[in-house]
mmCIF file of C-alpha atoms in Angstrom:
data_model
loop_
_atom_site.group_PDB
_atom_site.id
_atom_site.type_symbol
_atom_site.label_atom_id
_atom_site.label_comp_id
_atom_site.label_asym_id
_atom_site.label_seq_id
_atom_site.Cartn_x
_atom_site.Cartn_y
_atom_site.Cartn_z
ATOM 1 C CA MET A 40 -9.936 40.049 -8.504
ATOM 2 C CA GLU A 41 -9.195 37.357 -5.723
ATOM 3 C CA THR A 42 -7.119 34.386 -6.316
ATOM 4 C CA GLN A 43 -8.391 30.891 -5.292
ATOM 5 C CA LEU A 44 -5.729 28.982 -3.932
ATOM 6 C CA VAL A 45 -5.468 25.429 -5.326
ATOM 7 C CA ILE A 46 -3.304 22.572 -3.977
ATOM 8 C CA GLY A 47 -2.327 19.993 -6.316
ATOM 9 C CA PRO A 48 -1.682 16.130 -5.651
ATOM 10 C CA ILE A 49 1.198 14.979 -3.886
ATOM 11 C CA GLY A 50 4.203 14.819 -5.687
ATOM 12 C CA GLN A 51 6.567 13.662 -3.078
ATOM 13 C CA ILE A 52 6.564 11.802 0.185
ATOM 14 C CA SER A 53 10.070 11.769 2.411
ATOM 15 C CA ARG A 54 11.010 9.013 4.623
ATOM 16 C CA ARG A 55 14.435 8.794 6.780
ATOM 17 C CA VAL A 56 16.403 5.744 6.522
ATOM 18 C CA LYS A 57 18.841 4.281 8.731
ATOM 19 C CA ASP A 58 21.128 2.571 6.068
ATOM 20 C CA ILE A 59 20.519 4.155 2.278
ATOM 21 C CA ALA A 60 22.241 1.332 0.414
ATOM 22 C CA ALA A 61 20.186 -1.016 2.077
ATOM 23 C CA ALA A 62 16.662 1.246 1.513
ATOM 24 C CA ARG A 63 17.601 1.179 -1.926
ATOM 25 C CA HIS A 64 18.114 -2.298 -2.603
ATOM 26 C CA TRP A 65 14.761 -3.254 -0.714
ATOM 27 C CA TYR A 66 12.577 -0.223 -2.248
ATOM 28 C CA GLY A 67 14.164 -0.995 -5.386
ATOM 29 C CA GLU A 68 14.446 -4.624 -5.715
ATOM 30 C CA VAL A 69 12.013 -5.937 -3.242
ATOM 31 C CA LEU A 70 9.363 -3.812 -3.607
ATOM 32 C CA GLY A 71 10.060 -3.516 -7.433
ATOM 33 C CA LEU A 72 10.196 0.494 -7.439
ATOM 34 C CA GLU A 73 11.529 2.267 -9.977
ATOM 35 C CA HIS A 74 14.903 3.689 -9.064
ATOM 36 C CA LEU A 75 14.817 7.479 -10.357
ATOM 37 C CA PHE A 76 18.084 8.501 -8.922
ATOM 38 C CA SER A 77 20.498 8.540 -6.125
ATOM 39 C CA PHE A 78 23.165 10.892 -5.126
ATOM 40 C CA GLY A 79 25.237 11.002 -1.527
ATOM 41 C CA ASP A 80 22.753 9.618 1.086
ATOM 42 C CA LEU A 81 19.465 10.398 -1.123
ATOM 43 C CA ALA A 82 17.260 7.846 -3.211
ATOM 44 C CA PHE A 83 14.528 8.632 -5.405
ATOM 45 C CA PHE A 84 11.806 6.264 -6.821
ATOM 46 C CA ASP A 85 8.916 6.445 -8.477
ATOM 47 C CA CYS A 86 5.657 5.062 -6.964
ATOM 48 C CA GLY A 87 2.928 5.507 -9.694
ATOM 49 C CA GLY A 88 3.488 9.159 -10.262
ATOM 50 C CA VAL A 89 4.167 10.104 -6.744
ATOM 51 C CA ARG A 90 8.227 10.603 -6.054
ATOM 52 C CA LEU A 91 9.232 8.706 -2.655
ATOM 53 C CA PHE A 92 12.244 10.390 -1.626
ATOM 54 C CA LEU A 93 14.624 8.332 0.933
ATOM 55 C CA THR A 94 17.463 10.062 2.792
ATOM 56 C CA GLU A 95 19.638 8.307 5.221
ATOM 57 C CA GLU A 96 19.734 10.088 8.619
ATOM 58 C CA GLY A 97 20.449 7.247 11.462
ATOM 59 C CA ASP A 98 17.740 7.621 13.485
ATOM 60 C CA ASP A 99 14.789 5.325 14.200
ATOM 61 C CA GLY A 100 11.975 7.074 11.824
ATOM 62 C CA GLY A 101 9.892 7.324 14.443
ATOM 63 C CA GLY A 102 6.253 9.031 14.542
ATOM 64 C CA GLU A 103 6.331 8.847 10.547
ATOM 65 C CA SER A 104 3.503 8.178 8.537
ATOM 66 C CA VAL A 105 2.349 4.997 7.263
ATOM 67 C CA LEU A 106 3.069 4.551 3.202
ATOM 68 C CA TYR A 107 -0.209 3.194 1.477
ATOM 69 C CA PHE A 108 0.379 1.309 -1.845
ATOM 70 C CA GLN A 109 -2.463 0.971 -4.145
ATOM 71 C CA VAL A 110 -2.239 -1.896 -6.585
ATOM 72 C CA GLU A 111 -4.491 -3.802 -8.495
ATOM 73 C CA ASP A 112 -5.014 -7.355 -7.148
ATOM 74 C CA ILE A 113 -3.987 -7.202 -3.455
ATOM 75 C CA ARG A 114 -4.099 -10.951 -3.088
ATOM 76 C CA LEU A 115 -1.472 -11.595 -5.835
ATOM 77 C CA THR A 116 0.694 -8.592 -4.891
ATOM 78 C CA HIS A 117 0.624 -10.187 -1.401
ATOM 79 C CA VAL A 118 1.582 -13.435 -2.684
ATOM 80 C CA ALA A 119 4.384 -12.389 -4.776
ATOM 81 C CA LEU A 120 5.977 -10.052 -1.950
ATOM 82 C CA GLN A 121 5.979 -12.480 0.522
ATOM 83 C CA SER A 122 7.801 -14.824 -2.122
ATOM 84 C CA ALA A 123 10.228 -12.071 -1.959
ATOM 85 C CA GLY A 124 10.856 -12.156 1.610
ATOM 86 C CA VAL A 125 8.623 -9.685 2.859
ATOM 87 C CA GLU A 126 6.885 -9.948 6.176
ATOM 88 C CA PHE A 127 3.246 -9.263 6.520
ATOM 89 C CA VAL A 128 1.314 -8.241 10.153
ATOM 90 C CA ASP A 129 -1.882 -9.460 8.352
ATOM 91 C CA ALA A 130 -3.341 -11.272 5.488
ATOM 92 C CA PRO A 131 -5.322 -9.035 2.828
ATOM 93 C CA HIS A 132 -8.339 -8.106 4.521
ATOM 94 C CA MET A 133 -11.281 -5.937 4.336
ATOM 95 C CA ILE A 134 -11.663 -2.827 6.759
ATOM 96 C CA HIS A 135 -14.614 -1.219 5.029
ATOM 97 C CA ARG A 136 -17.584 -1.667 3.014
ATOM 98 C CA HIS A 137 -19.080 1.501 1.518
ATOM 99 C CA ASP A 138 -22.973 1.947 1.025
ATOM 100 C CA ASP A 139 -22.686 1.182 -2.786
ATOM 101 C CA GLY A 140 -20.659 -1.880 -1.710
ATOM 102 C CA THR A 141 -17.361 -0.715 -2.725
ATOM 103 C CA GLU A 142 -14.845 -2.689 -0.823
ATOM 104 C CA GLU A 143 -11.515 -1.084 1.207
ATOM 105 C CA TRP A 144 -8.857 -4.036 1.385
ATOM 106 C CA MET A 145 -5.517 -3.339 3.134
ATOM 107 C CA ALA A 146 -2.308 -5.864 3.960
ATOM 108 C CA PHE A 147 0.032 -4.601 6.116
ATOM 109 C CA PHE A 148 3.616 -5.373 6.129
ATOM 110 C CA ARG A 149 6.999 -3.661 7.460
ATOM 111 C CA ASP A 150 10.271 -2.328 5.619
ATOM 112 C CA ASN A 151 13.803 -3.492 5.828
ATOM 113 C CA GLU A 152 13.774 -1.380 9.380
ATOM 114 C CA GLY A 153 10.849 -2.576 10.567
ATOM 115 C CA ARG A 154 8.125 0.157 9.961
ATOM 116 C CA PRO A 155 4.572 0.084 8.886
ATOM 117 C CA LEU A 156 3.937 0.007 5.048
ATOM 118 C CA ALA A 157 0.609 -1.498 3.449
ATOM 119 C CA LEU A 158 -0.868 -2.431 0.414
ATOM 120 C CA ALA A 159 -4.341 -1.157 -0.305
ATOM 121 C CA THR A 160 -7.172 -1.420 -2.961
ATOM 122 C CA GLN A 161 -10.689 -1.162 -4.112
ATOM 123 C CA ILE A 162 -12.989 -4.049 -4.590
ATOM 124 C CA ARG A 163 -15.913 -2.202 -6.561
ATOM 125 C CA ALA A 164 -19.338 -4.139 -6.175
ATOM 126 C CA SER A 165 -20.952 -4.834 -9.852
ATOM 127 C CA PRO A 166 -24.965 -4.033 -10.194
ATOM 128 C CA ASP A 167 -25.899 -7.642 -9.791
ATOM 129 C CA MET A 168 -24.395 -8.160 -6.059
ATOM 130 C CA LEU A 169 -26.391 -7.534 -3.194
ATOM 131 C CA VAL A 170 -24.649 -5.624 -0.187
ATOM 132 C CA THR A 171 -26.181 -7.671 2.208
ATOM 133 C CA ASP A 172 -25.028 -11.227 1.201
ATOM 134 C CA ARG A 173 -21.481 -11.250 1.768
ATOM 135 C CA PRO A 174 -21.032 -14.747 0.408
ATOM 136 C CA GLN A 175 -22.677 -14.371 -2.917
ATOM 137 C CA ARG A 176 -20.728 -10.951 -3.348
ATOM 138 C CA ALA A 177 -17.456 -12.991 -2.353
ATOM 139 C CA ALA A 178 -18.230 -15.427 -5.198
ATOM 140 C CA ALA A 179 -19.177 -12.468 -7.701
ATOM 141 C CA ILE A 180 -16.011 -10.903 -6.558
ATOM 142 C CA ASP A 181 -14.082 -13.593 -7.653
ATOM 143 C CA ARG A 182 -15.864 -14.003 -10.687
ATOM 144 C CA SER A 183 -15.566 -10.036 -11.701
ATOM 145 C CA SER A 184 -12.622 -9.173 -14.481
ATOM 146 C CA GLU A 185 -11.414 -7.022 -11.912
ATOM 147 C CA ARG A 186 -9.962 -9.828 -9.652
ATOM 148 C CA LYS A 187 -8.706 -13.480 -9.993
ATOM 149 C CA GLY A 188 -8.501 -16.109 -7.559
ATOM 150 C CA PRO A 189 -10.366 -17.309 -3.970
ATOM 151 C CA ALA A 190 -11.495 -14.789 -2.044
ATOM 152 C CA PRO A 191 -8.975 -14.502 1.352
ATOM 153 C CA ALA A 192 -11.592 -14.471 4.571
ATOM 154 C CA PRO A 193 -11.439 -11.159 6.345
ATOM 155 C CA ALA A 194 -9.407 -10.892 9.178
ATOM 156 C CA PRO A 195 -9.739 -8.406 12.232
ATOM 157 C CA PHE A 196 -8.212 -5.010 11.137
ATOM 158 C CA SER A 197 -5.628 -3.522 13.956
ATOM 159 C CA ILE A 198 -2.942 -1.021 13.600
ATOM 160 C CA ALA A 199 -1.141 -1.602 16.470
ATOM 161 C CA TRP A 200 2.397 -0.858 15.748
ATOM 162 C CA PRO A 201 5.083 -1.488 18.785
#
């Protein structure tokens, strides 16, 4: 009998930081992630069931992946994080519309060491919205139970990190 390999969901993501105390404060207090535990130069946070593992290594952390945080309401989260002092590279904007009308929205920002992070959400189209009629779609999204508040104007998408 052949055994089929099945890879499960991601359970932990590791990220190097220059200053573990500053990172603990930033990820815990500014972003509001649940601090699980720390020891030595290591800190662990819960990101909706995926563990974020931070380790102090004192280098610049270059070449690391962007962490995308899934949020329910990207506009409200953007405003809340901005008022907590988070510097955003851009405002929430649509980066892609699927054939079924579902939109992918993102907003990029930097952590306390200047590395890229992002907020991400999907806005699902309701059956009464026409994919080709953007003004009506935006108004319908604003009236939907999934999102509240005015729809931000889409901004050009760019990931040009220095």
